[in-house]
Short mmCIF file of N, CA and C in Angstrom, two decimals:
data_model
loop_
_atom_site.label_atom_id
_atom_site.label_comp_id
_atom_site.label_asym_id
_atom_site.label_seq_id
_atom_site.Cartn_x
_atom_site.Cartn_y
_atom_site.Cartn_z
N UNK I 4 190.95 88.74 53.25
CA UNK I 4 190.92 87.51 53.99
C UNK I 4 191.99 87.57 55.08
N UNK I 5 191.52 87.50 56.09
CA UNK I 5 192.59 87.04 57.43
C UNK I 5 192.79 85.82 57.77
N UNK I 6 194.23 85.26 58.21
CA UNK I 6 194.08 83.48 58.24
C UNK I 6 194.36 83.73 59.95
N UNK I 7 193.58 83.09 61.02
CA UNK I 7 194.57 83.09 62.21
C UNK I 7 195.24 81.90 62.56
N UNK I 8 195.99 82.16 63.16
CA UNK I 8 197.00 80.29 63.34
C UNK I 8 196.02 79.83 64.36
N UNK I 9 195.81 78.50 64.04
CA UNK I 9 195.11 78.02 65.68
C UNK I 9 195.73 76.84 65.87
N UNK I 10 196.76 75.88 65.76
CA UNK I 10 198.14 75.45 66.55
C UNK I 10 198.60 74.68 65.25
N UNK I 11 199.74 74.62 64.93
CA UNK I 11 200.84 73.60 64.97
C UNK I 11 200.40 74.63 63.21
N UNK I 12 200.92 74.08 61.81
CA UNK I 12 200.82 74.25 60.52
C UNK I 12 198.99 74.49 60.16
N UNK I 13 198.59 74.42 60.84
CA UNK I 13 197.13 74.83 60.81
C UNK I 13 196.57 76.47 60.85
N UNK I 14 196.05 76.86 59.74
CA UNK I 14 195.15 78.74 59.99
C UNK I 14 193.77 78.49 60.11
N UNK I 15 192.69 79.43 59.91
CA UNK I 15 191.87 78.90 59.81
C UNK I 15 191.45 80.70 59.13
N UNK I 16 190.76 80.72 58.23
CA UNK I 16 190.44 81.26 57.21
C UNK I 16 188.95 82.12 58.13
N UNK I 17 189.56 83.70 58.22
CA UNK I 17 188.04 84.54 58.80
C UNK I 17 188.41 85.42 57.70
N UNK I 18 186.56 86.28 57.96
CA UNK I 18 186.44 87.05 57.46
C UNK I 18 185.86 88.02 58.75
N UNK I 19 186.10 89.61 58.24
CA UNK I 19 184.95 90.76 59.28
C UNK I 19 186.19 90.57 60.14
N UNK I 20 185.62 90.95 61.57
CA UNK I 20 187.16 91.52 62.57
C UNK I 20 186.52 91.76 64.27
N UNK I 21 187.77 91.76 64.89
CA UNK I 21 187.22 92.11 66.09
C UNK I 21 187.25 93.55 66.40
N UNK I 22 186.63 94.03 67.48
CA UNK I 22 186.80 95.45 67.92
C UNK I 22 187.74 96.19 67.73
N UNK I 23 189.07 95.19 68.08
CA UNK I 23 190.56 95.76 68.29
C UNK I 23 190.97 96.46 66.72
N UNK I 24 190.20 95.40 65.34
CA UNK I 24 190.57 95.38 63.81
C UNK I 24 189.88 96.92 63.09
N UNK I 25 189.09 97.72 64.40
CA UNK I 25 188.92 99.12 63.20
C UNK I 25 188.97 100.05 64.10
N UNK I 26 189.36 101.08 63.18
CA UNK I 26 190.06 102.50 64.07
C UNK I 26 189.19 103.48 63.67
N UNK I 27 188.17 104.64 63.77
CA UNK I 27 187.93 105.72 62.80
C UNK I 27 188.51 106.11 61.71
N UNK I 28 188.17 106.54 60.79
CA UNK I 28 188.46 107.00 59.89
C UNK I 28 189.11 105.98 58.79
N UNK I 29 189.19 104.63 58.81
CA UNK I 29 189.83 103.61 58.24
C UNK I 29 188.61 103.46 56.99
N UNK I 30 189.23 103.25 55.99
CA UNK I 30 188.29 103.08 54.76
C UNK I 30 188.82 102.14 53.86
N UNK I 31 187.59 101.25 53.38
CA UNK I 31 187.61 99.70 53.33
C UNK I 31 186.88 100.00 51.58
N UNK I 32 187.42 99.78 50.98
CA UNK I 32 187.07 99.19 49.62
C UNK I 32 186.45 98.09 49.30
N UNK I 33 185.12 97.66 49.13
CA UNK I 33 184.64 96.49 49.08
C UNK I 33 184.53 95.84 47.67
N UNK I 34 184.87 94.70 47.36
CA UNK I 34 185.37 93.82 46.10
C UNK I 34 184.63 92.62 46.58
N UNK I 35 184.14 92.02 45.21
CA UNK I 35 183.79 92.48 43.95
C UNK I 35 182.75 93.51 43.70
N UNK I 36 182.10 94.36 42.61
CA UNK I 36 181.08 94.86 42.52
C UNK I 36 179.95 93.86 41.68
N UNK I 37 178.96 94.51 41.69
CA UNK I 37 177.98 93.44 41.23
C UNK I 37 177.63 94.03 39.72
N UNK I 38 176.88 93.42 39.04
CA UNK I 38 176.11 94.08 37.92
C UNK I 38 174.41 93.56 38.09
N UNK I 39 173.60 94.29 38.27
CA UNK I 39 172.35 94.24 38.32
C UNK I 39 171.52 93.69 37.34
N UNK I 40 170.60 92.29 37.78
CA UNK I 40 170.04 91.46 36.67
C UNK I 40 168.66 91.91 36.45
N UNK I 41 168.55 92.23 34.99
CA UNK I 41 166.79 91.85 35.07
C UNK I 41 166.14 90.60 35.91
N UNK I 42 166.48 90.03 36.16
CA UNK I 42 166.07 88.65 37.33
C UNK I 42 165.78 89.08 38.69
N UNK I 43 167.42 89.80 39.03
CA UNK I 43 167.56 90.77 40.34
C UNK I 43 166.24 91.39 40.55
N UNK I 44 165.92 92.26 39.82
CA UNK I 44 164.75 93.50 39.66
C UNK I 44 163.81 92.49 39.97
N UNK I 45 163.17 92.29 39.02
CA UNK I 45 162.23 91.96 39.21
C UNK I 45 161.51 90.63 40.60
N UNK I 46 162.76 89.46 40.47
CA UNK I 46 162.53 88.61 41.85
C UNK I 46 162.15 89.67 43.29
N UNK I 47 163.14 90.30 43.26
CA UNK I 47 163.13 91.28 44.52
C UNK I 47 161.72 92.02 44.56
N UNK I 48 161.56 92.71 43.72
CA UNK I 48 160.59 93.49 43.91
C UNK I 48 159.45 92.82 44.15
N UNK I 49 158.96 91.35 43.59
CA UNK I 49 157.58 90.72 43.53
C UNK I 49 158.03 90.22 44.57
N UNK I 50 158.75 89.66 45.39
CA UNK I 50 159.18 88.74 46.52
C UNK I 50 158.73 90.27 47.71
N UNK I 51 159.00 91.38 47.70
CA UNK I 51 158.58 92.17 48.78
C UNK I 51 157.47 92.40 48.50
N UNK I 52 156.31 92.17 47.08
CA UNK I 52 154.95 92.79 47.13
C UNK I 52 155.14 94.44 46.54
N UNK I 53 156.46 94.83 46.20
CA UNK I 53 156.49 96.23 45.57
C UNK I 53 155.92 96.32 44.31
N UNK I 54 154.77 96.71 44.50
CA UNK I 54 153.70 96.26 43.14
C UNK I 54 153.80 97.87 42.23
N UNK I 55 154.74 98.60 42.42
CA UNK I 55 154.85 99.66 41.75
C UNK I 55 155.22 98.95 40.17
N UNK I 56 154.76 99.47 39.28
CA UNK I 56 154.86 99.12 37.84
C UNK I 56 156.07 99.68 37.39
N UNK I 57 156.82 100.77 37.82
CA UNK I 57 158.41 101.37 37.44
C UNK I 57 159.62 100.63 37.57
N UNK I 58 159.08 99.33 38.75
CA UNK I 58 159.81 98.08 38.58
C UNK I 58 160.13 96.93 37.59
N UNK I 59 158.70 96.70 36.85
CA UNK I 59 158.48 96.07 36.44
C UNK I 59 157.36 95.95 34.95
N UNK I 60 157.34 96.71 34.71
CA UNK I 60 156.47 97.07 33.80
C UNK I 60 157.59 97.92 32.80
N UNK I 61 157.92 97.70 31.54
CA UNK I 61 158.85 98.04 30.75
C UNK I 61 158.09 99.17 29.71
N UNK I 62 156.55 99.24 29.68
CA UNK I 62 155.71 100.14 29.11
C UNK I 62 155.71 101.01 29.43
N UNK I 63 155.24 101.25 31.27
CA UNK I 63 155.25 102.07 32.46
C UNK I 63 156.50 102.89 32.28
N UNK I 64 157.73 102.19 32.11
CA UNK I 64 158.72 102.57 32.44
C UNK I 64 158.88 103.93 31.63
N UNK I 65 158.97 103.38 30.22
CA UNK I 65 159.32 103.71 28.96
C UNK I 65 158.75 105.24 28.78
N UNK I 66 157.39 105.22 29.51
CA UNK I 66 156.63 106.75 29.36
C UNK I 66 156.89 107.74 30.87
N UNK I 67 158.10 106.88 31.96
CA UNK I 67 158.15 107.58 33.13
C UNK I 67 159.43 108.76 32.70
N UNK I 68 159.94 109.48 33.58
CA UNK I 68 161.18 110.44 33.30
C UNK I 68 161.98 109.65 33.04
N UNK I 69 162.53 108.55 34.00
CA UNK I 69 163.86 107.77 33.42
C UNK I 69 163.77 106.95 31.87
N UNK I 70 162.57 106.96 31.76
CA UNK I 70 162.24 106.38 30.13
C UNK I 70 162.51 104.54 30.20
N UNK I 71 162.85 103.99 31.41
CA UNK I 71 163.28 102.40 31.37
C UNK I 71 162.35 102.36 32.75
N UNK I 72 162.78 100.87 32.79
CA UNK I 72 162.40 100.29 34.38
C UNK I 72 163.38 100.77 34.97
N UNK I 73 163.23 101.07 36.27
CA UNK I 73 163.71 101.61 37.66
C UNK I 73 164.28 100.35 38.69
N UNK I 74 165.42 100.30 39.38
CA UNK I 74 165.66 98.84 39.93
C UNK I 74 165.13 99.35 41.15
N UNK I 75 164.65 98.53 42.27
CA UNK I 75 163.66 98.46 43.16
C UNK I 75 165.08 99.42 44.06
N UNK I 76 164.27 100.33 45.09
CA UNK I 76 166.22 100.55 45.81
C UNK I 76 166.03 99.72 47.32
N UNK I 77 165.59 98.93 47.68
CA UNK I 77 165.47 98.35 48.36
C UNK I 77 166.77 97.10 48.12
N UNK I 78 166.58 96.76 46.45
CA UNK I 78 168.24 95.75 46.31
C UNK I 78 169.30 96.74 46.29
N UNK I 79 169.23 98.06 45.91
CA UNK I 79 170.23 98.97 46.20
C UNK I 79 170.69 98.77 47.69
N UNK I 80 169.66 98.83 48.27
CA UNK I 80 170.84 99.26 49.99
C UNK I 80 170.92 97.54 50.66
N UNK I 81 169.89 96.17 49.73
CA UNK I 81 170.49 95.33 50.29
C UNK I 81 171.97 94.95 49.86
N UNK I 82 172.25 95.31 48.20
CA UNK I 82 173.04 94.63 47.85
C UNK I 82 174.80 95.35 47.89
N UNK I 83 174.40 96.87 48.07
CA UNK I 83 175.63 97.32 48.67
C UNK I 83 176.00 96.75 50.28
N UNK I 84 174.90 96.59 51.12
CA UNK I 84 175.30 96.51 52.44
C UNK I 84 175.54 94.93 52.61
N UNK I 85 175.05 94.04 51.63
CA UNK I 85 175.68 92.76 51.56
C UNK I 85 176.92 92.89 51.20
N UNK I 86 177.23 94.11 50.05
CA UNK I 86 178.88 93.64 50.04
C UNK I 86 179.73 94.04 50.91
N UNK I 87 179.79 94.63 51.88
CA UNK I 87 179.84 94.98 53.63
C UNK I 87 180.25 93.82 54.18
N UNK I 88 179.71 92.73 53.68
CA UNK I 88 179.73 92.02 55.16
C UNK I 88 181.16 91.46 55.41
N UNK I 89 181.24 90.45 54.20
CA UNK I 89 182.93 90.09 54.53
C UNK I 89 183.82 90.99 55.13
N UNK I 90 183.98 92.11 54.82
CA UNK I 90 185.91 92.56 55.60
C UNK I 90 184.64 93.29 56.37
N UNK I 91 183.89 93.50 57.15
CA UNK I 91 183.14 94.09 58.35
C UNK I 91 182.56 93.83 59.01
N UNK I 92 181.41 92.88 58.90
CA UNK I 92 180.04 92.58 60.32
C UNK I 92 180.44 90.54 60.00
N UNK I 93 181.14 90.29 58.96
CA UNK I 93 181.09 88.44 59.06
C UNK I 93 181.43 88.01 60.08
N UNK I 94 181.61 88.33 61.47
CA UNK I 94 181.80 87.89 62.38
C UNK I 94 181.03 88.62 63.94
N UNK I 95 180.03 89.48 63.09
CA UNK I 95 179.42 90.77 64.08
C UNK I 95 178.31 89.28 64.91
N UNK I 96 178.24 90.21 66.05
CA UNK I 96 177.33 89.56 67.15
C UNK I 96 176.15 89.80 66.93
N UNK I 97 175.73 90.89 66.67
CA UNK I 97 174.18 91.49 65.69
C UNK I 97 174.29 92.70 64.61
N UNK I 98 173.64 93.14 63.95
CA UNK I 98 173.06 94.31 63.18
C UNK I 98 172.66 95.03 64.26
N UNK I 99 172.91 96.60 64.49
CA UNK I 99 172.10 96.85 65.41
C UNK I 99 171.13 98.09 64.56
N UNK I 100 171.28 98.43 63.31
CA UNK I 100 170.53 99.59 62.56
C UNK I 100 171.42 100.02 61.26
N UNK I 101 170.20 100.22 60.32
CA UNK I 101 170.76 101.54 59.65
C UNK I 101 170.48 102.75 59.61
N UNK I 102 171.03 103.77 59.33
CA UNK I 102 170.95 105.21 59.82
C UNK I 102 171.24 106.12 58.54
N UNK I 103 170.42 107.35 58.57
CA UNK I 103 170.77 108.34 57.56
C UNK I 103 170.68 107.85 55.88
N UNK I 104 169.75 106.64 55.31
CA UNK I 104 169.90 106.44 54.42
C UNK I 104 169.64 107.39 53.08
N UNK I 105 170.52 107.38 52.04
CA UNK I 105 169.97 108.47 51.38
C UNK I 105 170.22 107.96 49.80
N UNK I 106 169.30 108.09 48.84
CA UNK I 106 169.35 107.49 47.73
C UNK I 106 169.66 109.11 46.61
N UNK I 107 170.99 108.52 46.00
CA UNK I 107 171.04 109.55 45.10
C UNK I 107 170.79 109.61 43.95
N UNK I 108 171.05 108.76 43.31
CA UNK I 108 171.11 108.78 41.35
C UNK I 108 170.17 107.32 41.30
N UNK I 109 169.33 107.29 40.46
CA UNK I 109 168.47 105.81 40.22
C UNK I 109 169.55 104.61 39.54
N UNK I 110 169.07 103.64 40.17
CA UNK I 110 170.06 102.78 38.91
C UNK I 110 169.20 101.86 38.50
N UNK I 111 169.54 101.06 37.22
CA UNK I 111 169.08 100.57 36.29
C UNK I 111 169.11 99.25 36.02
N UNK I 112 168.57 98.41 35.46
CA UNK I 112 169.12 96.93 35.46
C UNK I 112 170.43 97.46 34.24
N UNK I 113 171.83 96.15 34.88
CA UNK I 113 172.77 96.53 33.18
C UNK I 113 173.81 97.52 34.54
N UNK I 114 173.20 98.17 35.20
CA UNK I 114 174.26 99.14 36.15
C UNK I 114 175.19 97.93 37.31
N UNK I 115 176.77 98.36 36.77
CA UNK I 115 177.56 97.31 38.16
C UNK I 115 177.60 98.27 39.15
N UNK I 116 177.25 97.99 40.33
CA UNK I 116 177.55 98.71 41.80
C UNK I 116 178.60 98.48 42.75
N UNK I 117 179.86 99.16 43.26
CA UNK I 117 180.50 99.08 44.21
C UNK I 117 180.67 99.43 45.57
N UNK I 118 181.33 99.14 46.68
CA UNK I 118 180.24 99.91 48.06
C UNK I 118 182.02 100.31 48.14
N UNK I 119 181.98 101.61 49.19
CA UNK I 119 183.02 101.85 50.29
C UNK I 119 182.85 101.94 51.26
N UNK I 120 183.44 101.60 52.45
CA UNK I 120 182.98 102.37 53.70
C UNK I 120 184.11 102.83 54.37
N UNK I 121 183.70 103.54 55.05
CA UNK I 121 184.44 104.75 56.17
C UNK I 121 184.13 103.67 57.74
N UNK I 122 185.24 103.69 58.67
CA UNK I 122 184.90 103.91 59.93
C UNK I 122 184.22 105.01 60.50
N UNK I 123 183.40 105.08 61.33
CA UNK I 123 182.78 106.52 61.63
C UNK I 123 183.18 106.45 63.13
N UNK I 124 183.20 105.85 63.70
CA UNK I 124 183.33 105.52 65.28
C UNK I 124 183.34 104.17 65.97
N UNK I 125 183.48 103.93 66.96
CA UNK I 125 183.89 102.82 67.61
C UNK I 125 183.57 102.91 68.46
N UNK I 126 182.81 102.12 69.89
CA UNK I 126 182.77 102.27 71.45
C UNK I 126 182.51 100.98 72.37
N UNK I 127 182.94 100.68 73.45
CA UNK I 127 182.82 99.55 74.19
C UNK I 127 181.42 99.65 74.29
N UNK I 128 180.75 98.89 74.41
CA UNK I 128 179.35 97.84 74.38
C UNK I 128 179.33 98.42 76.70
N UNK I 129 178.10 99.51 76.55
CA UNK I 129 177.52 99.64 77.64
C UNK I 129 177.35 98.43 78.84
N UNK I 130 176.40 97.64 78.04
CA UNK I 130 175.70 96.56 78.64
C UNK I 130 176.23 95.07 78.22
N UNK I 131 176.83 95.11 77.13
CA UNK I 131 177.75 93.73 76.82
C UNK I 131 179.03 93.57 76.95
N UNK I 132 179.41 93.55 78.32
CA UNK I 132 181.28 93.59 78.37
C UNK I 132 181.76 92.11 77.22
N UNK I 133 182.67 92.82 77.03
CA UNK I 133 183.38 91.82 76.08
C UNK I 133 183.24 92.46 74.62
N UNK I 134 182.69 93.25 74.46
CA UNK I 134 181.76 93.28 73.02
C UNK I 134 181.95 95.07 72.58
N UNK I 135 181.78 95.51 71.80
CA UNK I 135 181.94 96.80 71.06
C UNK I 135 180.95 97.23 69.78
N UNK I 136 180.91 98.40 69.49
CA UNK I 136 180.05 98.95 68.59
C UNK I 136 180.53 99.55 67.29
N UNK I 137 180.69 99.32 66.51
CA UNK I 137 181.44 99.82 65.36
C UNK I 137 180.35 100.57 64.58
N UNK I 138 180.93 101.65 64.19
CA UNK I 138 179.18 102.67 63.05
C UNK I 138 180.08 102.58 61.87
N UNK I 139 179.54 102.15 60.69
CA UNK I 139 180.36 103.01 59.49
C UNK I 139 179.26 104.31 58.50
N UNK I 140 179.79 104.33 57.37
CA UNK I 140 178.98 105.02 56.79
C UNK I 140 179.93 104.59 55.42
N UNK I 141 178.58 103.97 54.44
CA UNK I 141 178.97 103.04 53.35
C UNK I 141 178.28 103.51 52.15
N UNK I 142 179.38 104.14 51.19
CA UNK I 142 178.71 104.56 49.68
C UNK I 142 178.97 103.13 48.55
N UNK I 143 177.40 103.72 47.76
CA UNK I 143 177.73 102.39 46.91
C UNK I 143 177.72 103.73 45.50
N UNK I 144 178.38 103.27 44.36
CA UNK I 144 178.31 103.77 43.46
C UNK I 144 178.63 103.08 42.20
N UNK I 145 178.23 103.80 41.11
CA UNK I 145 178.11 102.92 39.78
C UNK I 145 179.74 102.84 39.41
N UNK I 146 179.71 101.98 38.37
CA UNK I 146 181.40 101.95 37.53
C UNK I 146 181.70 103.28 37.35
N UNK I 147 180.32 103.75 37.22
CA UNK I 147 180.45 105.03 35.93
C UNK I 147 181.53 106.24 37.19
N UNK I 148 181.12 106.30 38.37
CA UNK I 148 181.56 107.20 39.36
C UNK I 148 180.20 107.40 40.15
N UNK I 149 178.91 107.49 39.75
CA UNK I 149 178.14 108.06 40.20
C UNK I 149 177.67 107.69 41.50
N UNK I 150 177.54 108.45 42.54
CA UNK I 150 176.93 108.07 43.82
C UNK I 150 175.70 107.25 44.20
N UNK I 151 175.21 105.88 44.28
CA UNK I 151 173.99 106.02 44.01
C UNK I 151 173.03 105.87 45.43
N UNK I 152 173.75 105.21 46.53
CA UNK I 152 173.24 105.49 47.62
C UNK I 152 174.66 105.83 48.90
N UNK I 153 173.91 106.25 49.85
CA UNK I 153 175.03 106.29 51.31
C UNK I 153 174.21 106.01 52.42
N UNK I 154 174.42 105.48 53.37
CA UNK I 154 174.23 105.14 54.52
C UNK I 154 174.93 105.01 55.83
N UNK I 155 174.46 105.02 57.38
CA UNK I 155 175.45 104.67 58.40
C UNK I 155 174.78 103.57 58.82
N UNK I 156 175.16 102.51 59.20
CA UNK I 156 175.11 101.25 59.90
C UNK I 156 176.05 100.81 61.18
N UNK I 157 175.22 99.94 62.11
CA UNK I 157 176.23 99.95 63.39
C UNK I 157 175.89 98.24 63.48
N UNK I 158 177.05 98.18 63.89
CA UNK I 158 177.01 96.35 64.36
C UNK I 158 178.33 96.34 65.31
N UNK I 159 177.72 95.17 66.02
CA UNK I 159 178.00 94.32 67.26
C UNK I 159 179.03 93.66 67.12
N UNK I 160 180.42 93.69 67.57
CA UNK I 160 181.37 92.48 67.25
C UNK I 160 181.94 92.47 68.80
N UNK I 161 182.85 91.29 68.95
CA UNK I 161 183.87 90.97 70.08
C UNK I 161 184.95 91.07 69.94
N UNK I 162 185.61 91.64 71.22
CA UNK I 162 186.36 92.09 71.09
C UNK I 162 187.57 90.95 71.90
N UNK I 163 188.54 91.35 71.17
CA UNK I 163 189.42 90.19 71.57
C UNK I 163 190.45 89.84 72.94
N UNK I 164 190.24 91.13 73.68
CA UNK I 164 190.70 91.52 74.72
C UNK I 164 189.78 91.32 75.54
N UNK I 165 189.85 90.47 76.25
CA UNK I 165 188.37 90.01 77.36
C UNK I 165 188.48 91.15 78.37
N UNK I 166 189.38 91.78 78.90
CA UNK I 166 189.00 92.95 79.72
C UNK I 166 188.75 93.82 79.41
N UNK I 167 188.10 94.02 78.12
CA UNK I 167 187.78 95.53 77.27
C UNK I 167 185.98 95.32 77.82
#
């Protein structure tokens, strides 16, 4: 949490950052981690129409390799890159992509997930003076250690130096 003063005994409580707030190579620990609900699974998956039965079907599951239901990884890369947002894009001007996604180890309902991210680069905004591009590249992984996805993502923030 960052407080900035805005006059007299008064802060005012932000989250995420301006251009000026990340450097390359800066790496951000994201808190809390989650634990994955049978609710999770399954809402998600019927809410996108992922009518695969490895979601949701506990029979299916039981006779697949992982031997259980499978959590959709679609809440994998939403729910690591939701925990992103506070100390990174809560104040971004847009999303502009994600990049290089790569799913490693399956996870499970019952599995807690944590994200990290890396700065990867930084650059003034071509066509939006005022404004900048931040890329990271954000692992989420189980309690256990295990990797379970990585990704790069780029978003839009302002920068606090109006002549940048």
């Amino acid at each position: 949490m960052t407080l900035r003063h805005v006059q007299g005994n008064e802060y005012r409580e932000e989250h995420g950052g301006d251009y000026e707030d990340f450097e390359p190579g800066m790496v951000i620990r994201h808190w809390p981690g989650r634990t994955i609900s049978e609710t999770d699974n399954t809402w998600l998956t019927l809410l996108t129409m992922n009518q695969h039965p490895l979601h949701f079907d506990e029979h299916y599951g039981a006779g697949s390799e992982y031997g259980r239901v499978l959590v959709n990884s679609g809440i994998t890369l939403c729910l690591i890159g939701g925990m992103t947002v506070q100390a990174l894009s809560a104040r971004a001007v847009a999303n502009l992509g994600w990049d290089k996604v790569r799913l490693r180890e399956p996870v499970f309902v019952g599995d807690t997930l944590y994200a990290t991210s890396r700065i990867l680069d930084k650059r003034l905004s071509r066509s939006r003076p005022g404004q900048g591009i931040v890329t990271v590249e954000t692992t989420g992984t189980k309690s256990t250690g295990e990797t379970v996805i990585v990704f790069e993502r780029s978003f839009m923030v302002r920068c606090r130096d109006s002549s940048a």
